[in-house]
PDB file of C-alpha atoms in Angstrom:
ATOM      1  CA  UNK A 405      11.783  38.321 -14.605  1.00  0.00           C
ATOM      2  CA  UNK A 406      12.055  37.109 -17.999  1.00  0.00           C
ATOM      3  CA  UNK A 407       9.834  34.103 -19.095  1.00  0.00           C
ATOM      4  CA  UNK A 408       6.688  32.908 -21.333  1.00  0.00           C
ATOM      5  CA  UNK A 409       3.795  34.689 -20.017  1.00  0.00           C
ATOM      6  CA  UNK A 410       2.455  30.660 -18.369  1.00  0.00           C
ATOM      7  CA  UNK A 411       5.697  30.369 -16.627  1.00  0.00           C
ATOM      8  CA  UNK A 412       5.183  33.483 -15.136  1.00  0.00           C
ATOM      9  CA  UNK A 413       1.325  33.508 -14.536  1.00  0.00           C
ATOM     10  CA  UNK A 414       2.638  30.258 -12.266  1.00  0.00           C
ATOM     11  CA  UNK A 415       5.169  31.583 -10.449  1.00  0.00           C
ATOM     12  CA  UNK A 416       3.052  34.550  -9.369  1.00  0.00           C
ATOM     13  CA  UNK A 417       0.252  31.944  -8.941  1.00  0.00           C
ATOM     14  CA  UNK A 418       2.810  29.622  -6.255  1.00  0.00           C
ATOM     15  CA  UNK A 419       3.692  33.033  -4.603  1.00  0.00           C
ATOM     16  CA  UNK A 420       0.340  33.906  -3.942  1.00  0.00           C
ATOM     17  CA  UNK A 421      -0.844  30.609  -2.690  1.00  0.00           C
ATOM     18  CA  UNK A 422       2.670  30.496  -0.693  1.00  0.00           C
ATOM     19  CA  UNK A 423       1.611  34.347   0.505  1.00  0.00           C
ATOM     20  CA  UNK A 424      -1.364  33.256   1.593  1.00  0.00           C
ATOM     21  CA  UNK A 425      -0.577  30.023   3.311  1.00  0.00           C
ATOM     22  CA  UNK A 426       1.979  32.471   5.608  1.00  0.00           C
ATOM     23  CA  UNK A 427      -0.700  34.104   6.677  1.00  0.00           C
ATOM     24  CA  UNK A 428      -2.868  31.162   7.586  1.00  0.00           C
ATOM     25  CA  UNK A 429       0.806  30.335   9.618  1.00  0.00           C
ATOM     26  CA  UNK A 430       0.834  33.920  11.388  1.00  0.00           C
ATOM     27  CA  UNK A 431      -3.044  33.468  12.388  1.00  0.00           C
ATOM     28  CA  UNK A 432      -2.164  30.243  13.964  1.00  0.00           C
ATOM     29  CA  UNK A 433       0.635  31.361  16.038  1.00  0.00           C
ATOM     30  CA  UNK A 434      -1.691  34.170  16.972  1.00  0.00           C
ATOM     31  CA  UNK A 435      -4.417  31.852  18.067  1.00  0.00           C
ATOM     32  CA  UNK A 436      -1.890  29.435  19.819  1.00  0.00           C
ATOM     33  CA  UNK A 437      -2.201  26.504  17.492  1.00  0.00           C
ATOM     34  CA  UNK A 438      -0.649  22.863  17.645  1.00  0.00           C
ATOM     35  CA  UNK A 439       3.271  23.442  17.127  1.00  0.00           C
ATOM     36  CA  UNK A 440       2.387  20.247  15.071  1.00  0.00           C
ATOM     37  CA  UNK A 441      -0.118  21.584  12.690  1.00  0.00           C
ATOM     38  CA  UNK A 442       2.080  25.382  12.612  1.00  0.00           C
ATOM     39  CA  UNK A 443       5.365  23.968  11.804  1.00  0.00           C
ATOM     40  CA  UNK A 444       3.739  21.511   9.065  1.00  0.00           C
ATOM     41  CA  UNK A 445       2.388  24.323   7.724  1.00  0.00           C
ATOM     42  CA  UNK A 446       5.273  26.265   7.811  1.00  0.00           C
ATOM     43  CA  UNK A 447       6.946  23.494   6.098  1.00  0.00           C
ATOM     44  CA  UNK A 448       4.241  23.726   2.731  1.00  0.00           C
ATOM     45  CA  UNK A 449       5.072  27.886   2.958  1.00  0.00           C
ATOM     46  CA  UNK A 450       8.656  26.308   2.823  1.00  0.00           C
ATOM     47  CA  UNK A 451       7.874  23.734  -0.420  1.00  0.00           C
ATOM     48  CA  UNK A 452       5.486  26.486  -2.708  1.00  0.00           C
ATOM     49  CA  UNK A 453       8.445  29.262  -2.580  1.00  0.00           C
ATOM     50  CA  UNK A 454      11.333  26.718  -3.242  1.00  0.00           C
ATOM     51  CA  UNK A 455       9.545  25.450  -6.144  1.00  0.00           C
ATOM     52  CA  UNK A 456       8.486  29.233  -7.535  1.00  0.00           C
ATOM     53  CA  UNK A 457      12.387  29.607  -6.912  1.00  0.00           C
ATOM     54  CA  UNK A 458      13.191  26.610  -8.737  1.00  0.00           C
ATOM     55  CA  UNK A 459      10.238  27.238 -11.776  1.00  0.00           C
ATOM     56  CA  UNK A 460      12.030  30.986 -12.120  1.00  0.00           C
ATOM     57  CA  UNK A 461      15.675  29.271 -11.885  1.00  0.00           C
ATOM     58  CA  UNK A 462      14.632  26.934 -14.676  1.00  0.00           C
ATOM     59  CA  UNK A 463      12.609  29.453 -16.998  1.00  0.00           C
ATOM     60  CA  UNK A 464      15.261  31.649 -16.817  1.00  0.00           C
ATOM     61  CA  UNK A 465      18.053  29.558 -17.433  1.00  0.00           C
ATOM     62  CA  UNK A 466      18.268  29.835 -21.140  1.00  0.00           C
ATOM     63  CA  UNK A 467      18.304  34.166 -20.726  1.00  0.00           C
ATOM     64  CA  UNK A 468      20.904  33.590 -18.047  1.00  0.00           C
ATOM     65  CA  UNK A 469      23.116  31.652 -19.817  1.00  0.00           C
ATOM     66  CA  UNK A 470      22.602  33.881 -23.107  1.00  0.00           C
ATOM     67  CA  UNK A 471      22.663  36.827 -21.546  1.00  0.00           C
ATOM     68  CA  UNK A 472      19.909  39.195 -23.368  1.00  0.00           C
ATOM     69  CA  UNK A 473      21.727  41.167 -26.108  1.00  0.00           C
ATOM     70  CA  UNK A 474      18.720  43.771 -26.937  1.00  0.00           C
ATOM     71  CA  UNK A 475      19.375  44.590 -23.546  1.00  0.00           C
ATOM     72  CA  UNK A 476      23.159  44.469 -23.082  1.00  0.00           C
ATOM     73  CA  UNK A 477      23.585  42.067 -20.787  1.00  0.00           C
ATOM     74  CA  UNK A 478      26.132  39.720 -20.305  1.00  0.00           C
ATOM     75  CA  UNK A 479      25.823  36.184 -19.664  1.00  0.00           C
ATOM     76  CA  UNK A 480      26.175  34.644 -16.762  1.00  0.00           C
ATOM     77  CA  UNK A 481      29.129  32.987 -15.329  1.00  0.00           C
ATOM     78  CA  UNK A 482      29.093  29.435 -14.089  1.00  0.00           C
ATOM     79  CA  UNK A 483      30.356  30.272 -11.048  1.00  0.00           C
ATOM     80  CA  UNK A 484      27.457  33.138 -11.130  1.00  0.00           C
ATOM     81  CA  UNK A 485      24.988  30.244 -11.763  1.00  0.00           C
ATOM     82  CA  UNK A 486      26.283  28.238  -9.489  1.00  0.00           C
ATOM     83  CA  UNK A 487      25.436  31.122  -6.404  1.00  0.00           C
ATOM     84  CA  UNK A 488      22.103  31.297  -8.224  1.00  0.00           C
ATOM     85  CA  UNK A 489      21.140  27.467  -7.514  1.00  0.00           C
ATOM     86  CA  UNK A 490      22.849  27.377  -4.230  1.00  0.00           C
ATOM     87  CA  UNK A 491      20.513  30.163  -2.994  1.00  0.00           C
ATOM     88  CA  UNK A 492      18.002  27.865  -3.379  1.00  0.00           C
ATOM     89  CA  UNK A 493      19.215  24.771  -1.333  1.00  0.00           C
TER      90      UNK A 493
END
């Protein structure tokens, strides 16, 4: 991943806190929690890694739609951006 070194210290820092919150998820199953309190969250696992997908999406925009000529890449399509966002929804 391409980015400023703060875009990417928060991405990693949502995917940890995402990471861990999955495991506080698999230890409730385990210990036959409230479906309530599981699937709620489940649902804040659900939030932190669509918005580290969304913070990459959006740092990496610019690269993606530049392309990165040092290292001969071509830029992206809009139909190729398009797939990129949609993975996300």
């Amino acid at each position: 991943m391409v980015g400023d070194e703060d875009s990417i210290a928060l991405v990693l820092n949502r995917l940890r806190r995402a990471q861990g919150q999955l495991a506080g998820v698999i230890s409730m199953i385990e210990q036959g929690r409230d479906c309530k309190d599981v699937v709620t969250q489940l649902a804040a696992v659900s939030r932190a890694l669509d918005r580290a997908g969304f913070k990459i999406v959006a740092t990496g925009l610019k690269e993606c739609m530049s392309g990165n000529a040092e290292e001969g890449k071509e830029p992206m399509t809009e139909a190729e951006l398009e797939k990129l966002f949609l993975a996300l929804a």
